[in-house]
Structures are given as structure tokens and as C-alpha cells.
Coordinates of C-alpha atoms in Angstrom, one line a residue:
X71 CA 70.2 -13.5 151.4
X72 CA 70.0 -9.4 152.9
X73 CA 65.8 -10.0 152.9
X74 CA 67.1 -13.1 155.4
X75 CA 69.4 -11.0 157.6
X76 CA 66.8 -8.5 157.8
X77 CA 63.8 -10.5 159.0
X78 CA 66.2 -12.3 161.3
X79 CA 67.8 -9.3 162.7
X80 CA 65.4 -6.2 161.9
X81 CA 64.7 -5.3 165.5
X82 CA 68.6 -5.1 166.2
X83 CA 69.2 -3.5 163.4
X84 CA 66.5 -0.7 164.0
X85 CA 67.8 -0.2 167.9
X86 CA 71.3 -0.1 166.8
X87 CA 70.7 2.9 164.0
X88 CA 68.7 5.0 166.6
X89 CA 71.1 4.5 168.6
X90 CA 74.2 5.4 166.6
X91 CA 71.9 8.3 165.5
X92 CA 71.7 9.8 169.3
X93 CA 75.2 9.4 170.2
X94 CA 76.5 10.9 167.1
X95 CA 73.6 14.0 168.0
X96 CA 74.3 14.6 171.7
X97 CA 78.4 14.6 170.7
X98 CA 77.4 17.1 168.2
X99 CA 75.8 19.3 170.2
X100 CA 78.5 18.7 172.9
X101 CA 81.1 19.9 171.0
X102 CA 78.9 22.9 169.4
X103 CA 78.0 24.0 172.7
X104 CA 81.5 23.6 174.4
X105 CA 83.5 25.7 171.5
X106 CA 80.9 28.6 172.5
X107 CA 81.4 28.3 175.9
X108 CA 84.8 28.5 176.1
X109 CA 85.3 31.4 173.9
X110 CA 83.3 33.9 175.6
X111 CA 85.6 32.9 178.5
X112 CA 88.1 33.2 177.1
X113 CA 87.2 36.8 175.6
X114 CA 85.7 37.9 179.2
X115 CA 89.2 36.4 180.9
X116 CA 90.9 38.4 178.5
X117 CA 88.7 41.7 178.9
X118 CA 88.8 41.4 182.6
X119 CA 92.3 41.3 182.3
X120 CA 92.9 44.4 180.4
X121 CA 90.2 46.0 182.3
X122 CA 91.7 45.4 185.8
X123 CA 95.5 46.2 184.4
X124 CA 94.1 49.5 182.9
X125 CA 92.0 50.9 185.8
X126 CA 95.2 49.6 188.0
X127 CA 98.2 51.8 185.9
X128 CA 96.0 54.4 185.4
X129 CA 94.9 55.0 189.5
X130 CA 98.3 54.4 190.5
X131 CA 99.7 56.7 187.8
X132 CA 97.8 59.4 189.2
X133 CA 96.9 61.3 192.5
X134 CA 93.6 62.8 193.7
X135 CA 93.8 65.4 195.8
X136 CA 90.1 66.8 196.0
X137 CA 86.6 65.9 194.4
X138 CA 86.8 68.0 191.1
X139 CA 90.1 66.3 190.1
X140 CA 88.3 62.4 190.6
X141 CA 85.3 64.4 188.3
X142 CA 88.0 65.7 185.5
X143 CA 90.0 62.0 185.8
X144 CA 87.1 60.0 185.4
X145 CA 85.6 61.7 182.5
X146 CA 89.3 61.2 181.3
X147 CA 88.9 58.1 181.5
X148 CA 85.3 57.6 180.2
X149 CA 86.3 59.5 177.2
X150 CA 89.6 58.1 176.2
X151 CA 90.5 55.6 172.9
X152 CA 92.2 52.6 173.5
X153 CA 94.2 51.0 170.5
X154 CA 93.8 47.5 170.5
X155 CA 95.3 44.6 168.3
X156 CA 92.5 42.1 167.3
X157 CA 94.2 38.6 165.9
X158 CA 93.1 35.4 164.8
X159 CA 90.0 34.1 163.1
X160 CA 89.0 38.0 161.8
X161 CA 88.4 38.9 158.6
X162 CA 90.4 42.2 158.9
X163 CA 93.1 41.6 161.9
X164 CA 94.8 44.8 163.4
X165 CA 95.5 47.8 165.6
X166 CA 92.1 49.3 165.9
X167 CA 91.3 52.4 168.2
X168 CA 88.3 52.1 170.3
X169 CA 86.3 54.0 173.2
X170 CA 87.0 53.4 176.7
X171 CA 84.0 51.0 178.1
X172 CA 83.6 49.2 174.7
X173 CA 83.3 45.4 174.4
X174 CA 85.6 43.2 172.7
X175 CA 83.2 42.1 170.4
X176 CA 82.7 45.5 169.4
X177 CA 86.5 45.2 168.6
X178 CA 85.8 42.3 166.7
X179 CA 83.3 43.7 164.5
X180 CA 85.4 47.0 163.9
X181 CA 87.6 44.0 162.3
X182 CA 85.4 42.6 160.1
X183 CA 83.9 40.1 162.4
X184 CA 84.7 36.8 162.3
X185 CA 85.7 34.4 160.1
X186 CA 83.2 31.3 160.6

């Protein structure tokens, strides 16, 4: 009886499993590609943030009067350690301290990296 349905319905059978197989790929990769993408916006959004607050409080917290003092701030600046509290899908999650001008992935790999 299933060697009847096959030589009856082989071709349709063959075209549907390819098929199914392609979909089921291309959703795959849609979703792989998609969870990437949206986390490194979300971490740059979130640096840029940070960034822009930062340098903001910090320039309006302080006046320049001549050329040496924007040398001595901005080597301040360069120089200085941020704490900052790394949640979620970490392996160590926390308040770490890093360098002024590092990444947050750096961040994340002070913490362990992540989990998956």
C-alpha cells in the first residue's frame, strides 16, 4: 500500500520535503541573524547613550578658561574609571570598574562573557 502512494505521488512528495526543508532554513537563519542584529543595537544605543550623557555632565560641570586647562581636562577624562553594572545573560553580573573609552563588550568580558 506505502510502495502505491509512493509511485503515485513521488514527485509531490520530493517537491514538498525540499520545500519544507528551505522554509524551515531561511526562517532559521532569519531568526539567527535578527537576534544578532538587534543586540549590537541595542548595546551601541545603550553605549551612545552613556557616552553622550557622560561627555554632556562632565563639559557642563566644568569651565575652561584657557588651552592648558582643556589639555589637563581631557587627559582627565581619557584617564578616568567608570564603574559600570553589567546584567543579564553574564556569567559573572556586577559593578565592574573600567577605563574611560572602553567598549561594552569589553565590560562584558570583564564579567565573564556571556552566557550562550
Amino acid at each position: 500500500m506505502l510502495e502505491e502512494i509512493w509511485e503515485k505521488y513521488q514527485k509531490q512528495i520530493i517537491i514538498t520535503g525540499i520545500t519544507v526543508t528551505i522554509v524551515v532554513m531561511f526562517f532559521c537563519i532569519l531568526v539567527g541573524a535578527g537576534r544578532n542584529d538587534s543586540t549590537d543595537k541595542m548595546i551601541g544605543n545603550n553605549l551612545t547613550s552613556s557616552s553622550s550623557s557622560i561627555q554632556s555632565s562632565s563639559n557642563s560641570a566644568t569651565p575652561m578658561a584657557s588651552g592648558q586647562d582643556k589639555e589637563t581636562h581631557a587627559q582627565r577624562l581619557a584617564s578616568s574609571k567608570i564603574m559600570v553594572d553589567v546584567k543579564g545573560a553574564v556569567k559573572s553580573p556586577g559593578v565592574y570598574e573600567v577605563k574611560s573609552g572602553m567598549r561594552i563588550m569589553d565590560a562584558i568580558e570583564i564579567a565573564g562573557g556571556m552566557t550562550k
